[in-house]
Tab-separated table of C-alpha atoms and ligand atoms in Angstrom:
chain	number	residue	atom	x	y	z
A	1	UNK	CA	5.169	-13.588	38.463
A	2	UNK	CA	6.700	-14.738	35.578
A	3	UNK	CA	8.766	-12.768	33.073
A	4	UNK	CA	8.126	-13.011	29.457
A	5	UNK	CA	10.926	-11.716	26.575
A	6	UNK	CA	9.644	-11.224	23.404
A	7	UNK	CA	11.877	-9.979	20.087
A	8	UNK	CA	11.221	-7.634	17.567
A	9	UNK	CA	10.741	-8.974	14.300
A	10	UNK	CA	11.225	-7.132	10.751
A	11	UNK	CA	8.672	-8.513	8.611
A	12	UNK	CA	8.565	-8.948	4.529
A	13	UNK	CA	12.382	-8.415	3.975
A	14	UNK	CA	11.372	-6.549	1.404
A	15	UNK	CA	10.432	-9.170	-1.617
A	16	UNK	CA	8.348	-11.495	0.924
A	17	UNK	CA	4.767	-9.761	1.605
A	18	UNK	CA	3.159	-11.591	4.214
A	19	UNK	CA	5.396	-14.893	4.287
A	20	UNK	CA	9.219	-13.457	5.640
A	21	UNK	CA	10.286	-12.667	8.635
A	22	UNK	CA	13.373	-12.262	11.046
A	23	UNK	CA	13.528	-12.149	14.666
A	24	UNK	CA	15.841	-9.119	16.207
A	25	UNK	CA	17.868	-8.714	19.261
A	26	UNK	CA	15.508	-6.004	20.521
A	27	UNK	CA	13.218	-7.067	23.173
A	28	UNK	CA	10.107	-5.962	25.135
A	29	UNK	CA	9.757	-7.887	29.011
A	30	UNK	CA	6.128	-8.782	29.700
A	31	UNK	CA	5.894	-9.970	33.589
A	32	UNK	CA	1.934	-11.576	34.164
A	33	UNK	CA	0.487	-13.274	37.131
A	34	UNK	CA	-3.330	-14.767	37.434
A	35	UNK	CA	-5.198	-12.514	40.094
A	36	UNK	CA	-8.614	-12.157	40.663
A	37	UNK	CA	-8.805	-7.899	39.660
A	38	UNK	CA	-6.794	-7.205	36.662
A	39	UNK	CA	-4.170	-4.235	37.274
A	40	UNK	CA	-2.007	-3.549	34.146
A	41	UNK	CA	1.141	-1.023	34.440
A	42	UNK	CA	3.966	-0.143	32.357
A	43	UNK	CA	7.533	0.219	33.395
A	44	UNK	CA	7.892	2.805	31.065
A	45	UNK	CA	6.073	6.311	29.210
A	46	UNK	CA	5.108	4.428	26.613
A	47	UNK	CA	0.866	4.770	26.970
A	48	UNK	CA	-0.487	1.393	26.766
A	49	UNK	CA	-4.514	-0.147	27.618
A	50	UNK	CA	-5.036	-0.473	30.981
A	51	UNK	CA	-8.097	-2.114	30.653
A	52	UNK	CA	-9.374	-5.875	29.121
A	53	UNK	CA	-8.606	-4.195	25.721
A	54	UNK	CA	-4.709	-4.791	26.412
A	55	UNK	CA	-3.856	-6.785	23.521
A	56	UNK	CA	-1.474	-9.313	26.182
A	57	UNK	CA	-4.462	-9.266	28.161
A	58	UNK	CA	-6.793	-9.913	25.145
A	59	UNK	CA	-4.367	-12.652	23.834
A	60	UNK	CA	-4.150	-14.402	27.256
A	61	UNK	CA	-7.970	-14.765	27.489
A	62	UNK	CA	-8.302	-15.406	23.543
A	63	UNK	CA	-6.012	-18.603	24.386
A	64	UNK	CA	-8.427	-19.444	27.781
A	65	UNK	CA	-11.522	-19.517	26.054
A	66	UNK	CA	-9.913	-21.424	23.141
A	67	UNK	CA	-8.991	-24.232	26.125
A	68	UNK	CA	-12.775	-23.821	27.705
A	69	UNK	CA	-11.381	-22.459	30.300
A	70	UNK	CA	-11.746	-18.589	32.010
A	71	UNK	CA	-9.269	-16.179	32.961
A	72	UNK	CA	-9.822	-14.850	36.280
A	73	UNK	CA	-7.817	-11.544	36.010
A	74	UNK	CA	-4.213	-10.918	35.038
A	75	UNK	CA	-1.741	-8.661	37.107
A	76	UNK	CA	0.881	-7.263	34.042
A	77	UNK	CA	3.933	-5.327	34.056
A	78	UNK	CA	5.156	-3.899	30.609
A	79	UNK	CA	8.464	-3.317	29.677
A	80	UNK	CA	7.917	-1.233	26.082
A	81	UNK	CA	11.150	-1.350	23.944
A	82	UNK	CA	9.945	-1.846	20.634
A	83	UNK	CA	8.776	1.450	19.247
A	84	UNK	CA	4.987	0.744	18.743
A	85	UNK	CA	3.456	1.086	15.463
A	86	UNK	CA	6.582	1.433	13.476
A	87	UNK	CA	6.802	-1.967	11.688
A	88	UNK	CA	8.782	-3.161	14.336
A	89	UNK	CA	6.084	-6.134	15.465
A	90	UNK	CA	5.519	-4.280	18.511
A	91	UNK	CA	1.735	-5.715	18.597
A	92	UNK	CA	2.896	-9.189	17.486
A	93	UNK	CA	5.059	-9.059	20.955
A	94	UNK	CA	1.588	-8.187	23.011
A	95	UNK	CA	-0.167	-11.384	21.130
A	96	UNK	CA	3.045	-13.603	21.911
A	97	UNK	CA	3.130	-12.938	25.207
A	98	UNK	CA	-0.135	-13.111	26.028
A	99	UNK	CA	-0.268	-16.567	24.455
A	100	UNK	CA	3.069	-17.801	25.301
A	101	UNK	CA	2.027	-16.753	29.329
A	102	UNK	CA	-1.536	-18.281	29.746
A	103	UNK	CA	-0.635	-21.502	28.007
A	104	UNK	CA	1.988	-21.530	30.646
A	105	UNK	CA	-0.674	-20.842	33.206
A	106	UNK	CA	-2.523	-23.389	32.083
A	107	UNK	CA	0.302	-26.249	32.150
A	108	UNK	CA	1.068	-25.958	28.879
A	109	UNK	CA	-1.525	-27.190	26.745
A	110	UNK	CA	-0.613	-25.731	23.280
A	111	UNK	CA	2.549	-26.954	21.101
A	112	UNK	CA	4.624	-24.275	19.923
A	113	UNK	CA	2.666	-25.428	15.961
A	114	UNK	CA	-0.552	-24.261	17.876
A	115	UNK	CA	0.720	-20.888	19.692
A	116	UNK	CA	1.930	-20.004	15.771
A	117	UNK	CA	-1.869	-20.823	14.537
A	118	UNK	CA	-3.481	-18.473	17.104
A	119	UNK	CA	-1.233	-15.973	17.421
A	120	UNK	CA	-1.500	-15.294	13.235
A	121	UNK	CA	-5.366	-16.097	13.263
A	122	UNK	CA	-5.229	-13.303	15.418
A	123	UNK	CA	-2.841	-11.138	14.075
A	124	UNK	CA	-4.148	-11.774	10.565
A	125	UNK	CA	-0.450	-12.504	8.867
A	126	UNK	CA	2.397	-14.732	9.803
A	127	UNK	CA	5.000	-12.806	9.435
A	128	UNK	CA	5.772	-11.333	12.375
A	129	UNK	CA	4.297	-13.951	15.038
A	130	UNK	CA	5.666	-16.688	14.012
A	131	UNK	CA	9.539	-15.235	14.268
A	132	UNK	CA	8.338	-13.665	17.344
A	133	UNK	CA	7.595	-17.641	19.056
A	134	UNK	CA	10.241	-19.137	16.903
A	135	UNK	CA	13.088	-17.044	16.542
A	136	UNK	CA	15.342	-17.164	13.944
A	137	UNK	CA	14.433	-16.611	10.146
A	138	UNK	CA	11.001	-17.423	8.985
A	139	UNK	CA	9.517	-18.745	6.244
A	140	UNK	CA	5.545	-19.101	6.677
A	141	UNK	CA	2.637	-20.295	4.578
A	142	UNK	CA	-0.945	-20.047	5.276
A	143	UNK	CA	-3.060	-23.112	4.285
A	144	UNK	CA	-6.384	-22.990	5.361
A	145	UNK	CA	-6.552	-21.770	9.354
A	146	UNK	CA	-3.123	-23.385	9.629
A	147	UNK	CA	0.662	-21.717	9.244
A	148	UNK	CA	3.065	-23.816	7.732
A	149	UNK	CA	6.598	-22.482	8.947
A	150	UNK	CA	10.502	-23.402	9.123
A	151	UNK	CA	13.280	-21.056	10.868
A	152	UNK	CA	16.778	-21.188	10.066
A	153	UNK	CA	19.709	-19.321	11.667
A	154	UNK	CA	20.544	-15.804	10.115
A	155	UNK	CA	24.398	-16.546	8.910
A	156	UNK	CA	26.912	-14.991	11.529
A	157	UNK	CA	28.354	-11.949	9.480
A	158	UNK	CA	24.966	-10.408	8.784
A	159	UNK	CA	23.481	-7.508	10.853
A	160	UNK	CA	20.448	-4.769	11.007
A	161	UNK	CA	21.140	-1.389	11.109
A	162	UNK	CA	17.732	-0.179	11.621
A	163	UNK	CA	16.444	3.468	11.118
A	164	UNK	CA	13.378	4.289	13.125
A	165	UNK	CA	11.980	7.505	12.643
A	166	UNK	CA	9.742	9.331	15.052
A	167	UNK	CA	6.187	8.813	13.141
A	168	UNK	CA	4.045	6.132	13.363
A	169	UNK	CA	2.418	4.058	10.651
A	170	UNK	CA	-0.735	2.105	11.004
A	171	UNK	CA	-0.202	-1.393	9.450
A	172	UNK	CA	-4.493	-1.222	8.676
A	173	UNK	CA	-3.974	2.154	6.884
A	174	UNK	CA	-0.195	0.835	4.947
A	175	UNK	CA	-2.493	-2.328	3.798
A	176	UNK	CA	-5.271	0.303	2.641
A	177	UNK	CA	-2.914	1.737	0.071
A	178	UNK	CA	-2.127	-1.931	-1.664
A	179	UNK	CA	-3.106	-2.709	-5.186
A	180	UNK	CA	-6.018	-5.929	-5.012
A	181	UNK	CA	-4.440	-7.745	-8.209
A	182	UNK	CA	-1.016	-8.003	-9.813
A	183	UNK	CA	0.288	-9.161	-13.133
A	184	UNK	CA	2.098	-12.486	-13.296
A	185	UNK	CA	5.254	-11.000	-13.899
A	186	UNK	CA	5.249	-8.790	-10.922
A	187	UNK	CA	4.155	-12.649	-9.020
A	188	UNK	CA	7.161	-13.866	-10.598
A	189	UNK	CA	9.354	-10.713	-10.084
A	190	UNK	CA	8.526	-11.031	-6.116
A	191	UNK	CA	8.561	-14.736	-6.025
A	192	UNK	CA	12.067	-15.324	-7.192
A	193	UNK	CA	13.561	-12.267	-4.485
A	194	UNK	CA	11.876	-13.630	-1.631
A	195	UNK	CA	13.573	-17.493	-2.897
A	196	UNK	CA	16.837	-15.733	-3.049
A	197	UNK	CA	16.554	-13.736	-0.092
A	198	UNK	CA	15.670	-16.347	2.513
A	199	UNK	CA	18.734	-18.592	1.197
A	200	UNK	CA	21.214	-15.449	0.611
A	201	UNK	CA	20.466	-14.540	4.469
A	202	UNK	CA	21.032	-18.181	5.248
A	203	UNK	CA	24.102	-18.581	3.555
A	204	UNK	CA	25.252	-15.531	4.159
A	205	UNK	CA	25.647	-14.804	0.251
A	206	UNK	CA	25.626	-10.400	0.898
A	207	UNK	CA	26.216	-9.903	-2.488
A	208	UNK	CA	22.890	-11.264	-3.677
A	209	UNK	CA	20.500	-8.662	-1.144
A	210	UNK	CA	20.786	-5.576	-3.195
A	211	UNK	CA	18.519	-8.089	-5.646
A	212	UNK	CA	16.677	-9.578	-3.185
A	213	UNK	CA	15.345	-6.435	-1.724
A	214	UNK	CA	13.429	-5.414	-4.727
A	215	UNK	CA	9.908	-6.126	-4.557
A	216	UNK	CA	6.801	-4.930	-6.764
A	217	UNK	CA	3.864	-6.520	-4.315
A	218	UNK	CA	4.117	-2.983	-1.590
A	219	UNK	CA	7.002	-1.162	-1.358
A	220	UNK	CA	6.737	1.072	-4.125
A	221	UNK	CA	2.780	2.061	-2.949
A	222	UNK	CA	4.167	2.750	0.523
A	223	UNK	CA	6.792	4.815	-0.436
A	224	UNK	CA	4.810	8.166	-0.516
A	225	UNK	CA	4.038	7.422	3.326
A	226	UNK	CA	7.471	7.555	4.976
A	227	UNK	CA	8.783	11.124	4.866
A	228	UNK	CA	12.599	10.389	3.930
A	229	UNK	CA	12.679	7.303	2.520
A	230	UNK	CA	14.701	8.476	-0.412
A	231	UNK	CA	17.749	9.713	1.715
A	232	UNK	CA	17.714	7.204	4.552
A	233	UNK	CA	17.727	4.250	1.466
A	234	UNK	CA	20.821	6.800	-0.149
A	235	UNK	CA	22.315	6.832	3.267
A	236	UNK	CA	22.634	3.375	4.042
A	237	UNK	CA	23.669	2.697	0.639
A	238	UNK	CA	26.104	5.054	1.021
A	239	UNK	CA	27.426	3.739	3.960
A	240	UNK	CA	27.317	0.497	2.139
A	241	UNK	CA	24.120	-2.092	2.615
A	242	UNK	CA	24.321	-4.577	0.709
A	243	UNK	CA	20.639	-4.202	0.115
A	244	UNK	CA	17.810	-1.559	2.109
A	245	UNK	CA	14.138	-2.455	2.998
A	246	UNK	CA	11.213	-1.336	4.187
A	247	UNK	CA	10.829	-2.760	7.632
A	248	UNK	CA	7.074	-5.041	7.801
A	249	UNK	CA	4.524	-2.377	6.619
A	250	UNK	CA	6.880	0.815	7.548
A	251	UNK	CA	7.598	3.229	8.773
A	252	UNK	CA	11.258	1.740	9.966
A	253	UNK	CA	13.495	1.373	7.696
A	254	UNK	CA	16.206	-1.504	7.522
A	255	UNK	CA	19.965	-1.737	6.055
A	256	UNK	CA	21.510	-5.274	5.885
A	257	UNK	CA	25.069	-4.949	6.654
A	258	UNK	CA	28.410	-6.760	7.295
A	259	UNK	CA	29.122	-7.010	10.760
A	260	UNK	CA	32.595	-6.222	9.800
A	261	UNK	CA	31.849	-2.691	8.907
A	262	UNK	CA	28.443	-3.013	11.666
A	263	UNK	CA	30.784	0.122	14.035
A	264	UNK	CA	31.626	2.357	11.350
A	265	UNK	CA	27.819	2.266	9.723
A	266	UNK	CA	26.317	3.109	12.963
A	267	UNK	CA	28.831	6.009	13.815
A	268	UNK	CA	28.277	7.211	10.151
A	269	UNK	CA	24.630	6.551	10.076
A	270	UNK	CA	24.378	8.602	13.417
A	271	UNK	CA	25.649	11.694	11.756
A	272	UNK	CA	24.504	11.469	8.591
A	273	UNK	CA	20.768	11.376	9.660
A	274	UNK	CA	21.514	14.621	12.129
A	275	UNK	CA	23.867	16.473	9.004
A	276	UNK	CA	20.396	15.596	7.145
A	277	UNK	CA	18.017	17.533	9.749
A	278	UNK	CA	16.271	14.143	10.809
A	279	UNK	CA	14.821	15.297	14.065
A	280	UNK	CA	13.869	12.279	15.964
A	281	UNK	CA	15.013	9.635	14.417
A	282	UNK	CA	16.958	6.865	15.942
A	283	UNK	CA	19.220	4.798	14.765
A	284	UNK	CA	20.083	0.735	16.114
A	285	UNK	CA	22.441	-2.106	15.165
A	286	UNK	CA	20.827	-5.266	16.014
A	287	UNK	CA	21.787	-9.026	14.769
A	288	UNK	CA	19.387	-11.463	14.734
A	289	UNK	CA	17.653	-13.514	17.655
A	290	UNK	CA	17.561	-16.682	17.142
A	291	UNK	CA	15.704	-17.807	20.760
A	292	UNK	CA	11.998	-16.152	20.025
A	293	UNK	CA	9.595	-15.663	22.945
A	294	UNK	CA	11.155	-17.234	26.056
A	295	UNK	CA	9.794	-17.385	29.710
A	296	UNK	CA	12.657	-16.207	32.067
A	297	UNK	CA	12.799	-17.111	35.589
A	298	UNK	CA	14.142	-14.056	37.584
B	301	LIG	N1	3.281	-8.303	6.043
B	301	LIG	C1	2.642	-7.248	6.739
B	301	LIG	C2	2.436	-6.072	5.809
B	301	LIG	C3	3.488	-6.832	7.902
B	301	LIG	O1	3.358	-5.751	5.056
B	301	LIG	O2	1.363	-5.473	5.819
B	301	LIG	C4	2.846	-5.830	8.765
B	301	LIG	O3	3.288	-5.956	10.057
């Protein structure tokens, strides 16, 4: 068998709908073999498709077909570490690995450029597959069927504290709930953040996030659907982020921090959320990965 790792990835970074993304040092193991019956299991509680519906399984045959070929069957193992359906890109990871395991079946016939076309054409955004193969952060563009993407190293002082709380959030429904147009100054408004955030993370320039957080395109329509979101953003301002985001489409919520003070927030952040009553929630400090999907031999 071979053993797939796969990172969580925060999409949007608040200002950058559908084009930002950053892969995170949280990762779920995917081990696949070809086999003539299909017998998917999880290492874990975490309830997952047994059957061809499996979204690795999917993926894998998605990428067989798109080579002419068929998949006979596919023995998988699932490791589940990121929390599914929490804007966490828990079903970007299934897609990845899928892909990233029958292209390796099949010798390797896809470039890296067309593992990041499938995987969004079947994921419908970039934002979270692409960091997932590339690691790193991610800028993507859309053009036509094709994604258009660079990833740069996070800068070494910046870290996630990452508040996960213990209700889920369909990305379909958090979509549901977006406005269709925009003015030109909320375009603009959103345009210049996301510029300033993917260079401030870059250069490591923390005073600039508590700007380049704001955004007008969908955090302030998803707002109503994650329970706390006004104390967890006091919180980790508080406890001082430089700047607090909702995490892809919700409902995790993400404080950019200095890994200087990266001990102190967590113990703080820890408490806080239990002196607050928030049953359930969890609480992780993770930096940034800058590796992406990799196949590990055991
Ligand atoms: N960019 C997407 C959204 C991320 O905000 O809907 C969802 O994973």
């Amino acid at each position: 068998m071979i053993r797939i790792q796969i990172p969580a990835t925060s999409a949007n970074l608040g200002s950058g709908f559908d084009s930002l993304g950053v892969a995170l040092t949280m990762y779920n193991q995917v081990w696949m073999e070809v086999s003539d019956e299909t017998v998917i299991t999880s290492k874990d509680d975490i309830k997952i498709p047994t059957d061809k519906s499996n979204l690795i399984y999917w993926s894998a045959e998605h990428l067989y077909k798109e080579c002419g070929k068929k998949l006979p069957g596919l023995k998988i193992i699932q490791e589940n570490n990121i929390p599914m359906t929490r804007g966490l890109g828990s079903s970007s990871a299934c897609i990845v690995a899928g892909l990233v395991g029958a292209n390796r079946f099949l010798g390797n016939p896809l470039t890296d450029k067309d593992l990041i076309n499938l995987a969004s054409q079947i994921e419908g955004h970039p934002d979270n597959t692409t960091p997932a193969i590339m690691g790193g952060l991610v800028t993507s563009a859309i053009d036509g069927d094709k994604v258009y993407s660079v990833s740069v190293p996070v800068a070494s002082n910046i870290r996630f504290g990452v508040f996960i709380p213990p209700f889920e959030l369909s990305t379909e429904y958090a979509r549901g709930v977006l406005p269709d147009t925009y003015t030109k100054e909320q375009a603009v408004f959103n345009l210049s953040r996301s510029s300033l955030m993917t260079s401030s993370l870059f250069s490591g320039s923390l005073e600039n996030l508590r700007v380049a957080v704001q955004d007008q395109l969908h955090q302030p329509y998803r707002k109503h659907l994650i329970k706390g979101i006004d104390t967890v953003f006091r919180i980790s301002y508080e406890l001082g982020s430089y700047g607090t985001y909702i995490s892809g489409a919700g409902p995790t919520i993400i404080a950019i921090i200095d890994d200087k003070h990266a001990n102190d927030f967590s113990t703080h952040a820890i408490t806080s959320l239990e002196d607050k009553g928030f049953t359930g929630w969890q609480f992780v400090m993770l930096s940034a990965d800058s590796e992406g999907a990799k196949i590990i031999l055991d």
